[in-house]
């Protein structure tokens, strides 16, 4: 879940913007004036409201909202029509940061300026966004300049949400979510060394999941591996079919980080022992929010293999399986 790569901040922007406080910090406490205002109401048909609500629920920004909060967002969204070739957002723009957008119909071309082999800057298409996808959210969340250009591929219809409505309805819920996850992340060695800003960004996209005893969290050989997990409560074990149990996990352990680095099948299964809860983040969200993911993973210490003695003794790098845990942190 999440917005598209229009808002993937390149490493250079991430470096220059360390002094910019995230908008949740800036706006987590609404002023009396803001509280006295009402969010706008833009009339829609029942069918339009249902489709928009469904699209919003598919985005990490809105999937945690209560029904009344989601209804307020639906009411506040207003339609924007764009012609084929029309530029909606322009890379580097710091003025046009008033709205985020959800695609109702049509397609949008997402492009970024990148160096070519000759060292010259040129525009490169990085994504074609389709209906229900969201873009432009990071400019509202983190006060970043627009990190890419978004242009209509065909005549398109968008739903726009203005900055005030976003802050009034969504930011307060994000502040509560951040407070909850930040306390937990400070207990996770791999994440505790991150800056408060980076932990906030991870908290924004962490998705909770629950598993019952014996359920597979990760399945050995799965080629759709793109999710990193933090065990928030309970226990789990890692098993390899030809070997058996190779690791045990408890609260605060992380697993699946290789999915953020390499497009390789899962090297082992991870199975819940009793009921357990995890918080997970997918590669796209991690990359979009924290920049080039290999550099970030190296910085927080997940890229260095930390293997259990069972794996080191019998399987080693051949499995490509890594894990970070409290035990590993103490070694």
PDB file of C-alpha atoms in Angstrom:
ATOM      1  CA  UNK A   1       0.000   0.000   0.000  1.00  0.00           C
ATOM      2  CA  UNK A   2       1.109   3.556  -0.521  1.00  0.00           C
ATOM      3  CA  UNK A   3       1.488   6.417  -2.917  1.00  0.00           C
ATOM      4  CA  UNK A   4       3.384   6.081  -6.142  1.00  0.00           C
ATOM      5  CA  UNK A   5       7.016   6.946  -6.771  1.00  0.00           C
ATOM      6  CA  UNK A   6       6.287  10.597  -7.556  1.00  0.00           C
ATOM      7  CA  UNK A   7       7.217  11.119  -3.941  1.00  0.00           C
ATOM      8  CA  UNK A   8      10.357   8.971  -3.818  1.00  0.00           C
ATOM      9  CA  UNK A   9      12.868  11.437  -2.382  1.00  0.00           C
ATOM     10  CA  UNK A  10      16.279  10.969  -4.034  1.00  0.00           C
ATOM     11  CA  UNK A  11      19.228  10.616  -1.681  1.00  0.00           C
ATOM     12  CA  UNK A  12      20.401  14.147  -2.487  1.00  0.00           C
ATOM     13  CA  UNK A  13      17.080  15.622  -1.411  1.00  0.00           C
ATOM     14  CA  UNK A  14      17.008  13.461   1.708  1.00  0.00           C
ATOM     15  CA  UNK A  15      20.450  14.781   2.622  1.00  0.00           C
ATOM     16  CA  UNK A  16      19.570  18.411   2.098  1.00  0.00           C
ATOM     17  CA  UNK A  17      16.259  18.183   3.923  1.00  0.00           C
ATOM     18  CA  UNK A  18      17.428  16.840   7.287  1.00  0.00           C
ATOM     19  CA  UNK A  19      16.639  20.206   8.859  1.00  0.00           C
ATOM     20  CA  UNK A  20      13.040  20.154   7.660  1.00  0.00           C
ATOM     21  CA  UNK A  21      10.786  18.870  10.401  1.00  0.00           C
ATOM     22  CA  UNK A  22       8.077  16.510   9.351  1.00  0.00           C
ATOM     23  CA  UNK A  23       4.672  18.035   9.012  1.00  0.00           C
ATOM     24  CA  UNK A  24       3.200  15.813  11.706  1.00  0.00           C
ATOM     25  CA  UNK A  25       5.591  17.420  14.175  1.00  0.00           C
ATOM     26  CA  UNK A  26       4.677  20.852  12.861  1.00  0.00           C
ATOM     27  CA  UNK A  27       0.937  20.272  12.765  1.00  0.00           C
ATOM     28  CA  UNK A  28       0.226  17.530  15.309  1.00  0.00           C
ATOM     29  CA  UNK A  29      -1.375  20.115  17.584  1.00  0.00           C
ATOM     30  CA  UNK A  30      -4.004  22.036  15.646  1.00  0.00           C
ATOM     31  CA  UNK A  31      -4.341  25.692  16.443  1.00  0.00           C
ATOM     32  CA  UNK A  32      -7.568  27.036  17.895  1.00  0.00           C
ATOM     33  CA  UNK A  33      -8.270  28.769  14.606  1.00  0.00           C
ATOM     34  CA  UNK A  34      -7.867  25.539  12.660  1.00  0.00           C
ATOM     35  CA  UNK A  35     -10.061  23.653  15.085  1.00  0.00           C
ATOM     36  CA  UNK A  36     -12.806  26.229  14.646  1.00  0.00           C
ATOM     37  CA  UNK A  37     -12.836  25.745  10.886  1.00  0.00           C
ATOM     38  CA  UNK A  38     -14.712  23.024   9.101  1.00  0.00           C
ATOM     39  CA  UNK A  39     -13.369  20.863   6.339  1.00  0.00           C
ATOM     40  CA  UNK A  40     -15.003  21.509   2.975  1.00  0.00           C
ATOM     41  CA  UNK A  41     -17.863  19.445   1.595  1.00  0.00           C
ATOM     42  CA  UNK A  42     -17.864  18.773  -2.141  1.00  0.00           C
ATOM     43  CA  UNK A  43     -21.063  16.966  -3.268  1.00  0.00           C
ATOM     44  CA  UNK A  44     -20.696  13.573  -4.929  1.00  0.00           C
ATOM     45  CA  UNK A  45     -23.002  10.828  -6.072  1.00  0.00           C
ATOM     46  CA  UNK A  46     -23.310   7.758  -3.867  1.00  0.00           C
ATOM     47  CA  UNK A  47     -21.400   5.693  -6.423  1.00  0.00           C
ATOM     48  CA  UNK A  48     -18.586   8.269  -6.621  1.00  0.00           C
ATOM     49  CA  UNK A  49     -18.319   8.311  -2.834  1.00  0.00           C
ATOM     50  CA  UNK A  50     -18.121   4.511  -2.661  1.00  0.00           C
ATOM     51  CA  UNK A  51     -15.434   4.305  -5.346  1.00  0.00           C
ATOM     52  CA  UNK A  52     -13.408   7.075  -3.726  1.00  0.00           C
ATOM     53  CA  UNK A  53     -13.680   5.505  -0.264  1.00  0.00           C
ATOM     54  CA  UNK A  54     -12.491   2.180  -1.698  1.00  0.00           C
ATOM     55  CA  UNK A  55      -9.527   3.877  -3.379  1.00  0.00           C
ATOM     56  CA  UNK A  56      -8.606   5.712  -0.183  1.00  0.00           C
ATOM     57  CA  UNK A  57      -8.736   2.514   1.867  1.00  0.00           C
ATOM     58  CA  UNK A  58      -6.078   1.024  -0.427  1.00  0.00           C
ATOM     59  CA  UNK A  59      -3.611   3.760   0.550  1.00  0.00           C
ATOM     60  CA  UNK A  60      -1.496   3.653   3.713  1.00  0.00           C
ATOM     61  CA  UNK A  61      -2.361   7.293   4.396  1.00  0.00           C
ATOM     62  CA  UNK A  62      -6.015   6.497   4.941  1.00  0.00           C
ATOM     63  CA  UNK A  63      -6.370   2.801   5.736  1.00  0.00           C
ATOM     64  CA  UNK A  64      -6.182   3.384   9.502  1.00  0.00           C
ATOM     65  CA  UNK A  65      -8.896   6.057   9.641  1.00  0.00           C
ATOM     66  CA  UNK A  66     -12.188   5.521  11.432  1.00  0.00           C
ATOM     67  CA  UNK A  67     -15.303   5.461   9.258  1.00  0.00           C
ATOM     68  CA  UNK A  68     -16.334   8.994  10.218  1.00  0.00           C
ATOM     69  CA  UNK A  69     -12.826  10.284   9.473  1.00  0.00           C
ATOM     70  CA  UNK A  70     -12.794   8.543   6.104  1.00  0.00           C
ATOM     71  CA  UNK A  71     -16.199  10.055   5.312  1.00  0.00           C
ATOM     72  CA  UNK A  72     -14.766  13.506   6.053  1.00  0.00           C
ATOM     73  CA  UNK A  73     -11.896  12.862   3.642  1.00  0.00           C
ATOM     74  CA  UNK A  74     -14.328  11.704   0.947  1.00  0.00           C
ATOM     75  CA  UNK A  75     -16.405  14.843   1.449  1.00  0.00           C
ATOM     76  CA  UNK A  76     -13.312  17.081   1.289  1.00  0.00           C
ATOM     77  CA  UNK A  77     -11.984  15.651  -1.984  1.00  0.00           C
ATOM     78  CA  UNK A  78     -12.802  17.642  -5.082  1.00  0.00           C
ATOM     79  CA  UNK A  79     -12.561  16.635  -8.763  1.00  0.00           C
ATOM     80  CA  UNK A  80      -9.806  17.845 -11.076  1.00  0.00           C
ATOM     81  CA  UNK A  81      -9.827  17.137 -14.808  1.00  0.00           C
ATOM     82  CA  UNK A  82      -6.598  17.205 -16.780  1.00  0.00           C
ATOM     83  CA  UNK A  83      -5.955  16.948 -20.502  1.00  0.00           C
ATOM     84  CA  UNK A  84      -3.490  14.575 -22.095  1.00  0.00           C
ATOM     85  CA  UNK A  85       0.007  16.052 -21.763  1.00  0.00           C
ATOM     86  CA  UNK A  86      -0.931  18.431 -18.958  1.00  0.00           C
ATOM     87  CA  UNK A  87       1.599  18.652 -16.109  1.00  0.00           C
ATOM     88  CA  UNK A  88       0.012  18.245 -12.669  1.00  0.00           C
ATOM     89  CA  UNK A  89       3.186  18.379 -10.548  1.00  0.00           C
ATOM     90  CA  UNK A  90       6.687  19.469 -11.484  1.00  0.00           C
ATOM     91  CA  UNK A  91       9.876  18.094  -9.967  1.00  0.00           C
ATOM     92  CA  UNK A  92      11.534  20.508  -7.540  1.00  0.00           C
ATOM     93  CA  UNK A  93       8.470  22.718  -7.168  1.00  0.00           C
ATOM     94  CA  UNK A  94       8.112  24.182  -3.688  1.00  0.00           C
ATOM     95  CA  UNK A  95       5.099  26.392  -4.436  1.00  0.00           C
ATOM     96  CA  UNK A  96       2.553  23.914  -5.766  1.00  0.00           C
ATOM     97  CA  UNK A  97       2.344  21.785  -2.612  1.00  0.00           C
ATOM     98  CA  UNK A  98      -1.277  22.443  -1.746  1.00  0.00           C
ATOM     99  CA  UNK A  99      -2.879  19.115  -2.687  1.00  0.00           C
ATOM    100  CA  UNK A 100      -2.393  15.397  -2.908  1.00  0.00           C
ATOM    101  CA  UNK A 101      -4.185  13.461  -5.638  1.00  0.00           C
ATOM    102  CA  UNK A 102      -5.969  10.145  -6.161  1.00  0.00           C
ATOM    103  CA  UNK A 103      -6.480   8.963  -9.730  1.00  0.00           C
ATOM    104  CA  UNK A 104     -10.146   8.385 -10.524  1.00  0.00           C
ATOM    105  CA  UNK A 105      -9.749   7.683 -14.244  1.00  0.00           C
ATOM    106  CA  UNK A 106      -6.912   7.813 -16.750  1.00  0.00           C
ATOM    107  CA  UNK A 107      -3.149   7.410 -16.374  1.00  0.00           C
ATOM    108  CA  UNK A 108      -0.329   9.608 -15.163  1.00  0.00           C
ATOM    109  CA  UNK A 109       3.321   9.479 -16.254  1.00  0.00           C
ATOM    110  CA  UNK A 110       5.779   9.843 -13.378  1.00  0.00           C
ATOM    111  CA  UNK A 111       9.238  10.997 -14.447  1.00  0.00           C
ATOM    112  CA  UNK A 112      12.424  12.145 -12.725  1.00  0.00           C
ATOM    113  CA  UNK A 113      15.578  13.916 -13.839  1.00  0.00           C
ATOM    114  CA  UNK A 114      18.493  11.497 -13.656  1.00  0.00           C
ATOM    115  CA  UNK A 115      22.053  11.374 -14.940  1.00  0.00           C
ATOM    116  CA  UNK A 116      22.604   9.336 -18.093  1.00  0.00           C
ATOM    117  CA  UNK A 117      25.748   7.386 -18.920  1.00  0.00           C
ATOM    118  CA  UNK A 118      27.392  10.547 -20.233  1.00  0.00           C
ATOM    119  CA  UNK A 119      26.706  12.316 -16.956  1.00  0.00           C
ATOM    120  CA  UNK A 120      24.022  14.577 -18.404  1.00  0.00           C
ATOM    121  CA  UNK A 121      20.665  15.074 -16.736  1.00  0.00           C
ATOM    122  CA  UNK A 122      17.686  13.711 -18.616  1.00  0.00           C
ATOM    123  CA  UNK A 123      14.060  12.914 -17.861  1.00  0.00           C
ATOM    124  CA  UNK A 124      13.354   9.245 -17.124  1.00  0.00           C
ATOM    125  CA  UNK A 125       9.918   7.679 -16.769  1.00  0.00           C
ATOM    126  CA  UNK A 126       9.853   5.749 -13.492  1.00  0.00           C
ATOM    127  CA  UNK A 127       6.197   4.789 -13.183  1.00  0.00           C
ATOM    128  CA  UNK A 128       2.828   4.832 -14.945  1.00  0.00           C
ATOM    129  CA  UNK A 129       0.186   5.520 -12.296  1.00  0.00           C
ATOM    130  CA  UNK A 130      -3.279   4.070 -12.777  1.00  0.00           C
ATOM    131  CA  UNK A 131      -6.711   4.526 -11.146  1.00  0.00           C
ATOM    132  CA  UNK A 132      -6.863   4.356  -7.304  1.00  0.00           C
ATOM    133  CA  UNK A 133      -3.168   5.257  -6.994  1.00  0.00           C
ATOM    134  CA  UNK A 134      -2.214   8.275  -4.918  1.00  0.00           C
ATOM    135  CA  UNK A 135       0.560  10.797  -5.506  1.00  0.00           C
ATOM    136  CA  UNK A 136       1.800  14.020  -3.970  1.00  0.00           C
ATOM    137  CA  UNK A 137       1.481  12.941  -0.343  1.00  0.00           C
ATOM    138  CA  UNK A 138       5.042  13.476   0.830  1.00  0.00           C
ATOM    139  CA  UNK A 139       4.976  17.179   0.075  1.00  0.00           C
ATOM    140  CA  UNK A 140       2.135  17.396   2.592  1.00  0.00           C
ATOM    141  CA  UNK A 141       3.622  14.927   5.072  1.00  0.00           C
ATOM    142  CA  UNK A 142       7.229  16.069   5.145  1.00  0.00           C
ATOM    143  CA  UNK A 143       7.349  19.485   3.442  1.00  0.00           C
ATOM    144  CA  UNK A 144       9.508  18.094   0.655  1.00  0.00           C
ATOM    145  CA  UNK A 145       9.629  19.826  -2.711  1.00  0.00           C
ATOM    146  CA  UNK A 146       7.956  17.822  -5.441  1.00  0.00           C
ATOM    147  CA  UNK A 147      10.389  15.002  -6.172  1.00  0.00           C
ATOM    148  CA  UNK A 148       9.169  14.135  -9.663  1.00  0.00           C
ATOM    149  CA  UNK A 149       7.098  15.406 -12.530  1.00  0.00           C
ATOM    150  CA  UNK A 150       3.583  14.023 -12.975  1.00  0.00           C
ATOM    151  CA  UNK A 151       1.996  14.425 -16.398  1.00  0.00           C
ATOM    152  CA  UNK A 152      -1.301  13.114 -17.774  1.00  0.00           C
ATOM    153  CA  UNK A 153      -0.775  10.298 -20.278  1.00  0.00           C
ATOM    154  CA  UNK A 154      -4.393  10.614 -21.420  1.00  0.00           C
ATOM    155  CA  UNK A 155      -7.350  12.788 -20.505  1.00  0.00           C
ATOM    156  CA  UNK A 156      -7.763  11.987 -16.811  1.00  0.00           C
ATOM    157  CA  UNK A 157      -9.863  12.712 -13.748  1.00  0.00           C
ATOM    158  CA  UNK A 158      -8.309  13.121 -10.310  1.00  0.00           C
ATOM    159  CA  UNK A 159      -9.620  13.573  -6.802  1.00  0.00           C
ATOM    160  CA  UNK A 160      -7.670  16.261  -4.939  1.00  0.00           C
ATOM    161  CA  UNK A 161      -7.407  16.690  -1.177  1.00  0.00           C
ATOM    162  CA  UNK A 162      -6.254  20.089   0.070  1.00  0.00           C
ATOM    163  CA  UNK A 163      -3.508  20.567   2.659  1.00  0.00           C
ATOM    164  CA  UNK A 164      -5.789  21.922   5.407  1.00  0.00           C
ATOM    165  CA  UNK A 165      -8.225  19.011   5.189  1.00  0.00           C
ATOM    166  CA  UNK A 166      -5.360  16.536   5.089  1.00  0.00           C
ATOM    167  CA  UNK A 167      -3.745  18.032   8.175  1.00  0.00           C
ATOM    168  CA  UNK A 168      -7.004  18.463  10.062  1.00  0.00           C
ATOM    169  CA  UNK A 169      -8.333  14.943   9.410  1.00  0.00           C
ATOM    170  CA  UNK A 170      -5.305  12.748   8.741  1.00  0.00           C
ATOM    171  CA  UNK A 171      -2.322  14.282  10.534  1.00  0.00           C
ATOM    172  CA  UNK A 172      -3.771  13.887  14.021  1.00  0.00           C
ATOM    173  CA  UNK A 173      -4.353  10.174  13.430  1.00  0.00           C
ATOM    174  CA  UNK A 174      -0.811   9.861  12.078  1.00  0.00           C
ATOM    175  CA  UNK A 175       0.534  11.530  15.215  1.00  0.00           C
ATOM    176  CA  UNK A 176      -1.200   8.907  17.368  1.00  0.00           C
ATOM    177  CA  UNK A 177       0.078   6.097  15.145  1.00  0.00           C
ATOM    178  CA  UNK A 178       3.618   7.477  15.286  1.00  0.00           C
ATOM    179  CA  UNK A 179       3.571   7.729  19.061  1.00  0.00           C
ATOM    180  CA  UNK A 180       2.460   4.094  19.331  1.00  0.00           C
ATOM    181  CA  UNK A 181       5.064   2.663  16.948  1.00  0.00           C
ATOM    182  CA  UNK A 182       7.933   4.922  18.011  1.00  0.00           C
ATOM    183  CA  UNK A 183       7.876   3.522  21.537  1.00  0.00           C
ATOM    184  CA  UNK A 184       8.104   0.054  20.056  1.00  0.00           C
ATOM    185  CA  UNK A 185      10.794   0.874  17.468  1.00  0.00           C
ATOM    186  CA  UNK A 186      13.052   2.276  20.185  1.00  0.00           C
ATOM    187  CA  UNK A 187      13.154  -1.284  21.556  1.00  0.00           C
ATOM    188  CA  UNK A 188      14.304  -2.684  18.187  1.00  0.00           C
ATOM    189  CA  UNK A 189      18.104  -2.379  17.886  1.00  0.00           C
ATOM    190  CA  UNK A 190      17.970  -2.167  14.097  1.00  0.00           C
ATOM    191  CA  UNK A 191      15.672   0.857  14.229  1.00  0.00           C
ATOM    192  CA  UNK A 192      16.605   2.607  17.471  1.00  0.00           C
ATOM    193  CA  UNK A 193      19.668   4.211  15.863  1.00  0.00           C
ATOM    194  CA  UNK A 194      17.583   5.920  13.204  1.00  0.00           C
ATOM    195  CA  UNK A 195      16.778   9.590  13.530  1.00  0.00           C
ATOM    196  CA  UNK A 196      13.373  10.504  14.921  1.00  0.00           C
ATOM    197  CA  UNK A 197      12.394  11.709  11.440  1.00  0.00           C
ATOM    198  CA  UNK A 198      13.263   8.387   9.830  1.00  0.00           C
ATOM    199  CA  UNK A 199      11.448   6.406  12.534  1.00  0.00           C
ATOM    200  CA  UNK A 200       8.401   8.587  11.953  1.00  0.00           C
ATOM    201  CA  UNK A 201       8.506   7.771   8.265  1.00  0.00           C
ATOM    202  CA  UNK A 202       8.657   4.057   8.983  1.00  0.00           C
ATOM    203  CA  UNK A 203       5.816   4.348  11.500  1.00  0.00           C
ATOM    204  CA  UNK A 204       3.684   6.033   8.855  1.00  0.00           C
ATOM    205  CA  UNK A 205       3.678   2.965   6.637  1.00  0.00           C
ATOM    206  CA  UNK A 206       3.962   0.092   9.117  1.00  0.00           C
ATOM    207  CA  UNK A 207       0.976  -2.199   8.717  1.00  0.00           C
ATOM    208  CA  UNK A 208      -0.129  -4.458  11.601  1.00  0.00           C
ATOM    209  CA  UNK A 209      -0.953  -8.101  10.932  1.00  0.00           C
ATOM    210  CA  UNK A 210      -2.007 -10.914  13.233  1.00  0.00           C
ATOM    211  CA  UNK A 211      -1.232 -14.607  12.799  1.00  0.00           C
ATOM    212  CA  UNK A 212      -2.614 -17.650  14.569  1.00  0.00           C
ATOM    213  CA  UNK A 213      -0.626 -20.637  15.805  1.00  0.00           C
ATOM    214  CA  UNK A 214       0.954 -22.495  12.902  1.00  0.00           C
ATOM    215  CA  UNK A 215       0.242 -19.818  10.290  1.00  0.00           C
ATOM    216  CA  UNK A 216       2.958 -19.044   7.765  1.00  0.00           C
ATOM    217  CA  UNK A 217       4.194 -15.460   7.930  1.00  0.00           C
ATOM    218  CA  UNK A 218       6.791 -16.163   5.223  1.00  0.00           C
ATOM    219  CA  UNK A 219       6.792 -19.195   2.931  1.00  0.00           C
ATOM    220  CA  UNK A 220      10.030 -20.764   1.729  1.00  0.00           C
ATOM    221  CA  UNK A 221      10.472 -20.357  -2.026  1.00  0.00           C
ATOM    222  CA  UNK A 222       7.970 -17.511  -2.332  1.00  0.00           C
ATOM    223  CA  UNK A 223       9.048 -15.396  -5.298  1.00  0.00           C
ATOM    224  CA  UNK A 224       6.860 -12.428  -4.310  1.00  0.00           C
ATOM    225  CA  UNK A 225       9.124 -11.574  -1.397  1.00  0.00           C
ATOM    226  CA  UNK A 226       8.914  -7.838  -0.871  1.00  0.00           C
ATOM    227  CA  UNK A 227       8.062  -7.362   2.808  1.00  0.00           C
ATOM    228  CA  UNK A 228      10.113  -6.776   5.955  1.00  0.00           C
ATOM    229  CA  UNK A 229       8.644  -7.771   9.334  1.00  0.00           C
ATOM    230  CA  UNK A 230       9.036  -6.731  12.969  1.00  0.00           C
ATOM    231  CA  UNK A 231       7.656  -9.158  15.531  1.00  0.00           C
ATOM    232  CA  UNK A 232       5.636  -6.975  17.910  1.00  0.00           C
ATOM    233  CA  UNK A 233       4.179  -9.663  20.155  1.00  0.00           C
ATOM    234  CA  UNK A 234       4.535 -13.430  20.436  1.00  0.00           C
ATOM    235  CA  UNK A 235       6.952 -15.959  18.991  1.00  0.00           C
ATOM    236  CA  UNK A 236       7.818 -17.475  15.621  1.00  0.00           C
ATOM    237  CA  UNK A 237      10.306 -19.933  14.148  1.00  0.00           C
ATOM    238  CA  UNK A 238      12.214 -20.063  10.884  1.00  0.00           C
ATOM    239  CA  UNK A 239      12.254 -23.434   9.156  1.00  0.00           C
ATOM    240  CA  UNK A 240      13.943 -24.774   6.052  1.00  0.00           C
ATOM    241  CA  UNK A 241      12.286 -27.832   4.541  1.00  0.00           C
ATOM    242  CA  UNK A 242      15.505 -29.831   4.184  1.00  0.00           C
ATOM    243  CA  UNK A 243      16.858 -28.889   7.605  1.00  0.00           C
ATOM    244  CA  UNK A 244      14.077 -28.102  10.060  1.00  0.00           C
ATOM    245  CA  UNK A 245      14.051 -25.245  12.565  1.00  0.00           C
ATOM    246  CA  UNK A 246      16.976 -22.875  12.064  1.00  0.00           C
ATOM    247  CA  UNK A 247      15.969 -19.910  14.229  1.00  0.00           C
ATOM    248  CA  UNK A 248      13.534 -18.769  16.890  1.00  0.00           C
ATOM    249  CA  UNK A 249      12.112 -15.243  17.008  1.00  0.00           C
ATOM    250  CA  UNK A 250      10.628 -13.262  19.897  1.00  0.00           C
ATOM    251  CA  UNK A 251       9.264  -9.761  20.439  1.00  0.00           C
ATOM    252  CA  UNK A 252      11.495  -7.113  18.848  1.00  0.00           C
ATOM    253  CA  UNK A 253      13.121  -9.423  16.295  1.00  0.00           C
ATOM    254  CA  UNK A 254      13.190  -8.462  12.606  1.00  0.00           C
ATOM    255  CA  UNK A 255      13.132 -10.774   9.614  1.00  0.00           C
ATOM    256  CA  UNK A 256      12.641 -10.656   5.870  1.00  0.00           C
ATOM    257  CA  UNK A 257      14.937  -7.674   5.298  1.00  0.00           C
ATOM    258  CA  UNK A 258      16.608  -9.308   2.290  1.00  0.00           C
ATOM    259  CA  UNK A 259      13.327  -8.741   0.488  1.00  0.00           C
ATOM    260  CA  UNK A 260      14.147  -5.028   0.620  1.00  0.00           C
ATOM    261  CA  UNK A 261      17.537  -5.656  -0.973  1.00  0.00           C
ATOM    262  CA  UNK A 262      17.178  -8.458  -3.490  1.00  0.00           C
ATOM    263  CA  UNK A 263      14.450  -9.886  -5.687  1.00  0.00           C
ATOM    264  CA  UNK A 264      15.137 -13.458  -4.599  1.00  0.00           C
ATOM    265  CA  UNK A 265      12.802 -16.210  -3.352  1.00  0.00           C
ATOM    266  CA  UNK A 266      12.358 -16.632   0.387  1.00  0.00           C
ATOM    267  CA  UNK A 267      15.123 -18.863   1.750  1.00  0.00           C
ATOM    268  CA  UNK A 268      13.069 -20.180   4.674  1.00  0.00           C
ATOM    269  CA  UNK A 269       9.577 -20.243   6.105  1.00  0.00           C
ATOM    270  CA  UNK A 270       8.694 -18.232   9.206  1.00  0.00           C
ATOM    271  CA  UNK A 271       5.814 -19.735  11.184  1.00  0.00           C
ATOM    272  CA  UNK A 272       3.870 -18.346  14.120  1.00  0.00           C
ATOM    273  CA  UNK A 273       4.200 -20.189  17.414  1.00  0.00           C
ATOM    274  CA  UNK A 274       0.968 -19.391  19.177  1.00  0.00           C
ATOM    275  CA  UNK A 275      -0.793 -16.156  18.272  1.00  0.00           C
ATOM    276  CA  UNK A 276       1.555 -13.358  17.254  1.00  0.00           C
ATOM    277  CA  UNK A 277       1.431  -9.812  15.910  1.00  0.00           C
ATOM    278  CA  UNK A 278       3.808  -8.259  13.416  1.00  0.00           C
ATOM    279  CA  UNK A 279       4.294  -4.870  11.847  1.00  0.00           C
ATOM    280  CA  UNK A 280       5.360  -5.010   8.229  1.00  0.00           C
ATOM    281  CA  UNK A 281       6.615  -2.665   5.548  1.00  0.00           C
ATOM    282  CA  UNK A 282       6.901  -3.395   1.830  1.00  0.00           C
ATOM    283  CA  UNK A 283       9.871  -2.572  -0.386  1.00  0.00           C
ATOM    284  CA  UNK A 284       8.058   0.163  -2.303  1.00  0.00           C
ATOM    285  CA  UNK A 285       7.053   2.043   0.845  1.00  0.00           C
ATOM    286  CA  UNK A 286      10.465   1.669   2.467  1.00  0.00           C
ATOM    287  CA  UNK A 287      12.204   2.878  -0.692  1.00  0.00           C
ATOM    288  CA  UNK A 288       9.787   5.727  -1.272  1.00  0.00           C
ATOM    289  CA  UNK A 289      10.119   7.091   2.241  1.00  0.00           C
ATOM    290  CA  UNK A 290      13.761   6.448   3.076  1.00  0.00           C
ATOM    291  CA  UNK A 291      15.495   6.795  -0.274  1.00  0.00           C
ATOM    292  CA  UNK A 292      17.851   4.198  -1.822  1.00  0.00           C
ATOM    293  CA  UNK A 293      17.105   1.205   0.344  1.00  0.00           C
ATOM    294  CA  UNK A 294      20.512  -0.485   0.256  1.00  0.00           C
ATOM    295  CA  UNK A 295      22.169   2.586   1.728  1.00  0.00           C
ATOM    296  CA  UNK A 296      19.489   2.851   4.386  1.00  0.00           C
ATOM    297  CA  UNK A 297      19.705  -0.834   5.291  1.00  0.00           C
ATOM    298  CA  UNK A 298      23.491  -0.588   5.586  1.00  0.00           C
ATOM    299  CA  UNK A 299      23.105   2.478   7.784  1.00  0.00           C
ATOM    300  CA  UNK A 300      20.727   0.770  10.231  1.00  0.00           C
ATOM    301  CA  UNK A 301      22.737  -2.431  10.236  1.00  0.00           C
ATOM    302  CA  UNK A 302      20.365  -4.845   8.504  1.00  0.00           C
ATOM    303  CA  UNK A 303      22.523  -5.434   5.429  1.00  0.00           C
ATOM    304  CA  UNK A 304      25.204  -7.251   7.416  1.00  0.00           C
ATOM    305  CA  UNK A 305      24.276 -10.930   7.733  1.00  0.00           C
ATOM    306  CA  UNK A 306      23.632 -11.990  11.327  1.00  0.00           C
ATOM    307  CA  UNK A 307      22.990 -15.699  11.210  1.00  0.00           C
ATOM    308  CA  UNK A 308      22.142 -18.211  13.878  1.00  0.00           C
ATOM    309  CA  UNK A 309      24.791 -20.818  14.676  1.00  0.00           C
ATOM    310  CA  UNK A 310      22.631 -23.485  13.042  1.00  0.00           C
ATOM    311  CA  UNK A 311      22.629 -21.638   9.743  1.00  0.00           C
ATOM    312  CA  UNK A 312      26.292 -20.646   9.895  1.00  0.00           C
ATOM    313  CA  UNK A 313      27.329 -24.197  10.693  1.00  0.00           C
ATOM    314  CA  UNK A 314      25.313 -25.997   8.091  1.00  0.00           C
ATOM    315  CA  UNK A 315      24.066 -23.620   5.470  1.00  0.00           C
ATOM    316  CA  UNK A 316      25.713 -20.219   5.683  1.00  0.00           C
ATOM    317  CA  UNK A 317      25.398 -17.813   2.819  1.00  0.00           C
ATOM    318  CA  UNK A 318      23.957 -20.516   0.598  1.00  0.00           C
ATOM    319  CA  UNK A 319      20.545 -19.857   2.075  1.00  0.00           C
ATOM    320  CA  UNK A 320      20.792 -16.111   1.753  1.00  0.00           C
ATOM    321  CA  UNK A 321      18.834 -15.840   4.995  1.00  0.00           C
ATOM    322  CA  UNK A 322      19.582 -13.104   7.504  1.00  0.00           C
ATOM    323  CA  UNK A 323      17.994 -12.102  10.766  1.00  0.00           C
ATOM    324  CA  UNK A 324      18.488  -9.313  13.258  1.00  0.00           C
ATOM    325  CA  UNK A 325      17.521  -9.828  16.855  1.00  0.00           C
ATOM    326  CA  UNK A 326      18.273  -8.726  20.398  1.00  0.00           C
ATOM    327  CA  UNK A 327      20.630 -11.712  20.680  1.00  0.00           C
ATOM    328  CA  UNK A 328      22.494 -10.606  17.559  1.00  0.00           C
ATOM    329  CA  UNK A 329      22.752  -7.083  18.916  1.00  0.00           C
ATOM    330  CA  UNK A 330      24.518  -8.348  22.020  1.00  0.00           C
ATOM    331  CA  UNK A 331      27.138 -10.310  20.070  1.00  0.00           C
TER     332      UNK A 331
END
